[in-house]
CSV table of C-alpha atoms in Angstrom, one decimal:
chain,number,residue,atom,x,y,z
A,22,UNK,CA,10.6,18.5,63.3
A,23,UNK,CA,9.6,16.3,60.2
A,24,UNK,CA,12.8,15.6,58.8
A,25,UNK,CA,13.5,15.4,54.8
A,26,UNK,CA,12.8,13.1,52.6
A,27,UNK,CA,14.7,11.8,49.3
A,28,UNK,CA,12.0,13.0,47.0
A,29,UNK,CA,11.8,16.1,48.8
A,30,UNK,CA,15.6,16.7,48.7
A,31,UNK,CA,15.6,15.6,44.9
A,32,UNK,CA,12.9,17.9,43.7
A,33,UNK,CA,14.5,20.9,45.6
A,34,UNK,CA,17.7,20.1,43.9
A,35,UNK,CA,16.2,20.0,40.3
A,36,UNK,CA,13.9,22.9,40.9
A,37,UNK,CA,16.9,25.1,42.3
A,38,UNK,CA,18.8,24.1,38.7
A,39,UNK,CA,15.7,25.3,36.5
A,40,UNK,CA,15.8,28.2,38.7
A,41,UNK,CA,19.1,29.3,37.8
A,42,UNK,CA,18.8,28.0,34.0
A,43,UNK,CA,15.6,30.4,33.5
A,44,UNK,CA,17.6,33.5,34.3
A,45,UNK,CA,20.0,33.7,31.3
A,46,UNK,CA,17.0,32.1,29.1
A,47,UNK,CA,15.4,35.4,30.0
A,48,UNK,CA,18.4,37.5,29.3
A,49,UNK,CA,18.8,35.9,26.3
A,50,UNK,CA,15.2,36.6,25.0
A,51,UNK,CA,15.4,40.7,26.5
A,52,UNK,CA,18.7,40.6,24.6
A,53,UNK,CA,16.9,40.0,21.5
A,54,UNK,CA,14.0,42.1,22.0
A,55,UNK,CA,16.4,44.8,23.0
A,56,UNK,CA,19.4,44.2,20.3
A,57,UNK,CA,17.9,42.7,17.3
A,58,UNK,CA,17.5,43.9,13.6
A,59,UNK,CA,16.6,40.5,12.0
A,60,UNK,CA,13.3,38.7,11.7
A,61,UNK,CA,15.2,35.9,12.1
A,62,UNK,CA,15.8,36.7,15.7
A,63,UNK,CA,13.7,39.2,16.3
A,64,UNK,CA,10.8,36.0,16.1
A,65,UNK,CA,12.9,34.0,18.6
A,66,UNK,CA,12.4,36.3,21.5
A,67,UNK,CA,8.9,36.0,22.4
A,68,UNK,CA,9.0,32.3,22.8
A,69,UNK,CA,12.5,32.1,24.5
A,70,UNK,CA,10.9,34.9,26.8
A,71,UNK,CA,8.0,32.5,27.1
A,72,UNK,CA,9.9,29.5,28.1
A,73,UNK,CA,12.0,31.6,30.6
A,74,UNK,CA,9.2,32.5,32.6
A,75,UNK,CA,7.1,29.9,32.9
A,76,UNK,CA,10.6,27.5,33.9
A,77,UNK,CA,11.3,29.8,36.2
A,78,UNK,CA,7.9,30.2,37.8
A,79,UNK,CA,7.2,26.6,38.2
A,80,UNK,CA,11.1,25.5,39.2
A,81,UNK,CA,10.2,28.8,42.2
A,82,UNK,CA,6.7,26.9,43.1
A,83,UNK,CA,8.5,23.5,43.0
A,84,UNK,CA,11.6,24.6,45.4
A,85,UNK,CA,9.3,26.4,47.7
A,86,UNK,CA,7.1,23.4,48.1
A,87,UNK,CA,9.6,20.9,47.9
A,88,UNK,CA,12.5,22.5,50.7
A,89,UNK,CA,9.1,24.6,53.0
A,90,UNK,CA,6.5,21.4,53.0
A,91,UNK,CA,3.9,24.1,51.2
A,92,UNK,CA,1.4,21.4,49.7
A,93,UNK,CA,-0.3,24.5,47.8
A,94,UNK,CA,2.9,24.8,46.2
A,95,UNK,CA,3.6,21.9,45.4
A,96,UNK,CA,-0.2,21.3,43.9
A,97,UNK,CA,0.2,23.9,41.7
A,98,UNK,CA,3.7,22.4,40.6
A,99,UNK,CA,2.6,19.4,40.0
A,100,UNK,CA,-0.3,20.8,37.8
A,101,UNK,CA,2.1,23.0,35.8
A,102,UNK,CA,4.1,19.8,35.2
A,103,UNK,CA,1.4,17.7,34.0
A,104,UNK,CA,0.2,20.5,31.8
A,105,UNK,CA,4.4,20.8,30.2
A,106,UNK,CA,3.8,16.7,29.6
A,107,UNK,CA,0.7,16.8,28.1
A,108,UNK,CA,1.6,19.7,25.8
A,109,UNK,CA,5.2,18.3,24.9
A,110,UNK,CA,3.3,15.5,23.5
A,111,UNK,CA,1.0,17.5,21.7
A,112,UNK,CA,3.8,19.4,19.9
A,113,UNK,CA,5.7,16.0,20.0
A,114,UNK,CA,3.0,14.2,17.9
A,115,UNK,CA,2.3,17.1,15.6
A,116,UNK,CA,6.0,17.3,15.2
A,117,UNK,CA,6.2,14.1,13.6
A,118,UNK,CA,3.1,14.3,11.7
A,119,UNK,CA,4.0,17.5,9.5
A,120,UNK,CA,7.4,16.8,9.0
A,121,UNK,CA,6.5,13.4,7.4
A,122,UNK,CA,8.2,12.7,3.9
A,123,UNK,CA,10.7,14.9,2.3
A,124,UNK,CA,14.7,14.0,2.2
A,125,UNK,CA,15.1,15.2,-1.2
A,126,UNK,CA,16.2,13.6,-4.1
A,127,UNK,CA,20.0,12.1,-5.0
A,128,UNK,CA,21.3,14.5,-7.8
A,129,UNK,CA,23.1,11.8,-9.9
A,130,UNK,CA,27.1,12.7,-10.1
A,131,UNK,CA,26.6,15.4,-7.6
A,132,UNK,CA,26.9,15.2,-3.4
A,133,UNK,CA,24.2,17.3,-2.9
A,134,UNK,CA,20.1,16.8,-2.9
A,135,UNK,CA,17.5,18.5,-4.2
A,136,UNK,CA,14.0,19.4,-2.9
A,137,UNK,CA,10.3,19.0,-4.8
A,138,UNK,CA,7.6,20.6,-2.6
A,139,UNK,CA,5.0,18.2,-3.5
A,140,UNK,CA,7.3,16.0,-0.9
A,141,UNK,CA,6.0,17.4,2.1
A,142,UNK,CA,2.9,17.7,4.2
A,143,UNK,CA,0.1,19.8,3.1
A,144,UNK,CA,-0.1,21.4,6.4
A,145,UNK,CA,3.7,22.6,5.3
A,146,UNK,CA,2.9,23.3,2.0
A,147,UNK,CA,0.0,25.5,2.9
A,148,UNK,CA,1.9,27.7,5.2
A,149,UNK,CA,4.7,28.0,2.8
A,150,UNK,CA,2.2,29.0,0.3
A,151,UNK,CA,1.0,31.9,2.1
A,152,UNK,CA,2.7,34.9,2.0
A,153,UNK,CA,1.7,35.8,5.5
A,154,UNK,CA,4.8,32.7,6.4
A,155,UNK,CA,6.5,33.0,3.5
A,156,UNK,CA,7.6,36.8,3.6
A,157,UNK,CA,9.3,36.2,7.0
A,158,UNK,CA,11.1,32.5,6.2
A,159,UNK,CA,12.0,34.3,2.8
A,160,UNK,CA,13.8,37.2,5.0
A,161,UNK,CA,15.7,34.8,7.5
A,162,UNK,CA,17.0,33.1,3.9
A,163,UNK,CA,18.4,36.3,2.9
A,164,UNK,CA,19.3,37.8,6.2
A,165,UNK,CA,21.6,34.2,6.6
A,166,UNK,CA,23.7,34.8,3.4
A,167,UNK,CA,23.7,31.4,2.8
A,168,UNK,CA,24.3,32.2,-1.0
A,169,UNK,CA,27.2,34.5,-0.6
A,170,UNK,CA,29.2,32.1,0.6
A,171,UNK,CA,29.2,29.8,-2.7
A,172,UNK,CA,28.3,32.6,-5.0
A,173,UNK,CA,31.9,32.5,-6.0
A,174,UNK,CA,31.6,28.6,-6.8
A,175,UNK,CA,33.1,27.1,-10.2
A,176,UNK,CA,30.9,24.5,-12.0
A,177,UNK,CA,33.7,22.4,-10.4
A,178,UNK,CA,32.9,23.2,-7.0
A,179,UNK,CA,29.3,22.3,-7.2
A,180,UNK,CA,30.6,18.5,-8.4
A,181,UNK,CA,32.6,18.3,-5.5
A,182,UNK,CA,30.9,20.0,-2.2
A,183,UNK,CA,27.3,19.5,-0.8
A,184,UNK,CA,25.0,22.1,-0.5
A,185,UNK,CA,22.6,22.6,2.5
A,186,UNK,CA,18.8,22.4,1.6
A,187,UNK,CA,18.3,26.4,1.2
A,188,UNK,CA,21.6,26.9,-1.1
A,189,UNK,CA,20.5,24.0,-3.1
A,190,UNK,CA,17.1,25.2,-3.5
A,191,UNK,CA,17.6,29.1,-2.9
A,192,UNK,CA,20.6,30.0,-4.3
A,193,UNK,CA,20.8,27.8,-8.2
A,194,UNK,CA,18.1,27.0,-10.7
A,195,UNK,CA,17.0,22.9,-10.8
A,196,UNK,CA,20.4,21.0,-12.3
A,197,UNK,CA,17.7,19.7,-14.9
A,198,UNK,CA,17.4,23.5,-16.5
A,199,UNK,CA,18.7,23.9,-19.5
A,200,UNK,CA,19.8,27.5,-20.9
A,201,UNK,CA,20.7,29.2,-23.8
A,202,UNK,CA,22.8,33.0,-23.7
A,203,UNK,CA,21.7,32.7,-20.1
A,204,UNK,CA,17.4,32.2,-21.2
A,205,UNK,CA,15.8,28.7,-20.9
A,206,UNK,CA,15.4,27.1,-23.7
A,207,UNK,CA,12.0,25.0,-24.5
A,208,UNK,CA,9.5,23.8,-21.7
A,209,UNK,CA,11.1,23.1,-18.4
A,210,UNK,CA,10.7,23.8,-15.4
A,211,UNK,CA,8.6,26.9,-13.8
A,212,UNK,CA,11.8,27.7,-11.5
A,213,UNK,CA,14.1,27.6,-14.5
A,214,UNK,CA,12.3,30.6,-15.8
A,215,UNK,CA,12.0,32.1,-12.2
A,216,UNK,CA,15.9,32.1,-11.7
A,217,UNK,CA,17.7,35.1,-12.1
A,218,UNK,CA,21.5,35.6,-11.7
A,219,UNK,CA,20.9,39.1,-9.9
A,220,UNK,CA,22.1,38.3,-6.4
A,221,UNK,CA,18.6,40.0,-4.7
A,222,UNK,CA,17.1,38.0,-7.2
A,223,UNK,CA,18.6,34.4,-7.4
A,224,UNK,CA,15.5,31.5,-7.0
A,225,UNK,CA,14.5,33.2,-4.1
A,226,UNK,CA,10.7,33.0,-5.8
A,227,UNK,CA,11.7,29.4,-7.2
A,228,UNK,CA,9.3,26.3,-5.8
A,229,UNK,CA,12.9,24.8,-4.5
A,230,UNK,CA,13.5,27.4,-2.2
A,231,UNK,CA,10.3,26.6,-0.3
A,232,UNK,CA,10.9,23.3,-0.3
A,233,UNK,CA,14.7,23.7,0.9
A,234,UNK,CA,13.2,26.3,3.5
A,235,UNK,CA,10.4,23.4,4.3
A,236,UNK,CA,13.6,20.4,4.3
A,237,UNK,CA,15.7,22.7,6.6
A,238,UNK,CA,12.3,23.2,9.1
A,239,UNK,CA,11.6,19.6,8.4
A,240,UNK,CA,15.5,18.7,9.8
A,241,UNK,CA,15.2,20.7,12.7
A,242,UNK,CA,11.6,19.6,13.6
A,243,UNK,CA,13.3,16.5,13.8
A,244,UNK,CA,16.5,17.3,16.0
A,245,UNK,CA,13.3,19.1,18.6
A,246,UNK,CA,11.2,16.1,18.7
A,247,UNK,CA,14.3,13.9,19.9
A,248,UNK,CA,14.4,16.8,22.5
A,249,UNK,CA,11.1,16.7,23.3
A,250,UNK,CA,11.0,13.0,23.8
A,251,UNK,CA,14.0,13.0,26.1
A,252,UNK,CA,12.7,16.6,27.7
A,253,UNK,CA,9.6,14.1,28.9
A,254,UNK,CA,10.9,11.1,30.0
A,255,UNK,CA,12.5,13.6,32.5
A,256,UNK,CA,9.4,15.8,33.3
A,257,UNK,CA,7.9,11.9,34.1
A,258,UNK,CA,10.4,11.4,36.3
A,259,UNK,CA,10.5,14.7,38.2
A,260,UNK,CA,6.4,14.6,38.7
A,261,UNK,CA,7.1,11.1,40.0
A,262,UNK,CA,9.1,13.1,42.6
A,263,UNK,CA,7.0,15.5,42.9
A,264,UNK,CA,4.2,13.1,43.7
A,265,UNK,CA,6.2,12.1,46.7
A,266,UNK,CA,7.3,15.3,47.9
A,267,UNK,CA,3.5,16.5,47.7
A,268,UNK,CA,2.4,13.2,49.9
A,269,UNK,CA,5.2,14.2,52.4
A,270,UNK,CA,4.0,17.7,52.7
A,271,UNK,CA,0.6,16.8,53.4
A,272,UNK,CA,1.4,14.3,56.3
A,273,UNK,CA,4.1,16.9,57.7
A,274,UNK,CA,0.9,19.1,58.1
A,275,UNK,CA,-0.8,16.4,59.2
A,276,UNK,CA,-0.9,15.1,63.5
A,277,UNK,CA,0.8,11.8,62.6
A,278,UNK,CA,3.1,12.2,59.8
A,279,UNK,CA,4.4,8.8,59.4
A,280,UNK,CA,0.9,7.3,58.9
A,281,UNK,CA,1.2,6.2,62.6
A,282,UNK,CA,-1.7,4.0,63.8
A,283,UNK,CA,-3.9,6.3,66.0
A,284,UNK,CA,-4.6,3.4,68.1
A,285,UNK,CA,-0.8,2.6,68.8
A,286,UNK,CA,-0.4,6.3,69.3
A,287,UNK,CA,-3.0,6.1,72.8
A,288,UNK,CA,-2.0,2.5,73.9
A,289,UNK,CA,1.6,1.9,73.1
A,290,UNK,CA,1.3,-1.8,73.9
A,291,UNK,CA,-1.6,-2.1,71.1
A,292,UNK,CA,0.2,-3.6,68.6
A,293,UNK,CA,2.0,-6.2,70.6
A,294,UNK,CA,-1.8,-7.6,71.7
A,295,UNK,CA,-3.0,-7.1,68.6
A,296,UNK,CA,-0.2,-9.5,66.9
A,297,UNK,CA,-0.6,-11.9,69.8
A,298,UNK,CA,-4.8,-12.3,69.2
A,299,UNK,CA,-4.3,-12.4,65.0
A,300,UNK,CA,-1.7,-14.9,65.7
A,301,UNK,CA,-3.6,-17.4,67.7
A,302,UNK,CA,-6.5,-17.7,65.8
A,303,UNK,CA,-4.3,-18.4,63.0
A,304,UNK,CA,-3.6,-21.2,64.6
A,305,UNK,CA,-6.5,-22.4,65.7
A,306,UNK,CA,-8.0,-22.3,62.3
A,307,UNK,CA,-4.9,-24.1,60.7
């Protein structure tokens, strides 16, 4: 019987632990769809869903193909694989590109920043723009209470703590507004006027909230693509693997698996002869 190889043994290995790994992904993503009263989860369980079935679907053709010798299988692995690479670095690329610039701006005398949207890609400022993406990132602002939990804050407090980009930009008006009986006084700002101490009300409409919501995306974007990056150096690996476990299935299909000479296979003494004749006219040429 053709015996197992490395890359074979490997890629069963890998595929049997993305097996297993797919399941709770899926039962995390039902959970959700089951469970959930948020938009802020309820818009993470289609693509954790996603994700959890098509793992699990290639990890089931990869095992199969891998531990069986099914070179079908295995094709169809490797293709899923190469399609995973190519769009990791798609996303990858675009990643990087939107979430260019930002970082927000050192608040002299205070620890925490503060966030202009003209500091981010357009593509990012378009879609925060539109209400069509703004109604449901607004919604996961307020659904995270992020401003309950420094609404009791002194003026002290807020020159000793940092803020996180949506509480700085969400939950206070600009530091550089300037009011009077709780009104703004002269021409400032358009978010000084937008601020309202009403806790439903806050700068949830402010400029600065977008661009806190666009600096947190922008933050995470980032913490994916590091993901992504080492996510493909391993999918590189594994269809290198899988390359070899797809050559060993085909010759275990094949009469000589090994690649054995057919020649050597009818005249077992072919090779010795064969050596002996290349051998001497080496010599008799040097």
């Amino acid at each position: 019987m053709y015996p197992y190889r490395f890359s074979n043994v490997m890629i069963g290995y890998l595929n049997l632990g993305t097996l297993l790994a797919s399941i709770p992904i899926i039962g995390a993503g039902l959970w959700l769809a089951k469970s959930s009263t948020t938009t802020c989860s309820s818009i993470l369980q289609t693509p954790l869903l996603v994700i959890g079935f098509v793992v699990l679907l290639i990890s089931l053709a990869g095992f199969v193909g891998a531990c069986f010798h099914v070179a079908w299988a295995l094709w169809l692995y490797l293709f899923a694989i190469m399609l995973l690479i190519a769009f990791l670095l798609g996303i990858t690329a675009f990643g990087f590109a939107v979430t260019a610039g930002g970082g927000g701006t050192q608040i002299p005398g205070r620890p925490y920043r503060e966030y202009h949207i003209t500091d981010y890609s357009s593509w990012l400022q378009h879609h925060m723009q539109n209400m069509k993406y703004w109604r449901p990132a607004l919604a996961c602002v307020v659904g995270s209470k992020a401003c309950a939990k420094i609404e009791n804050w002194t003026p002290m407090d807020y020159l000793q703590h940092d803020l996180t980009p949506i509480q700085s930009g969400c939950c206070k008006p600009p530091t550089a507004c300037q009011y009077s009986g709780g009104m703004p006084v002269g021409a400032q700002d358009e978010d000084c006027y937008r601020w309202n101490n009403a806790p439903d009300i806050l700068c949830y409409q402010c400029n600065s909230c977008k661009a806190g919501v666009m600096e947190q995306i922008r933050q995470d974007w980032h913490k994916i693509s590091v993901l992504n990056v080492i996510v493909l150096v391993a999918l590189i690996c594994i269809c290198s693997c899988g390359c070899c476990a797809f050559r060993n299935a085909r010759r275990s299909l094949s009469e000589y698996p090994y690649g054995v000479n057919r020649m050597s296979k009818i005249n077992p003494r072919w090779d010795y002869y064969w050596g002996r004749w290349f051998h001497g006219r080496r010599e008799q040429l040097y």
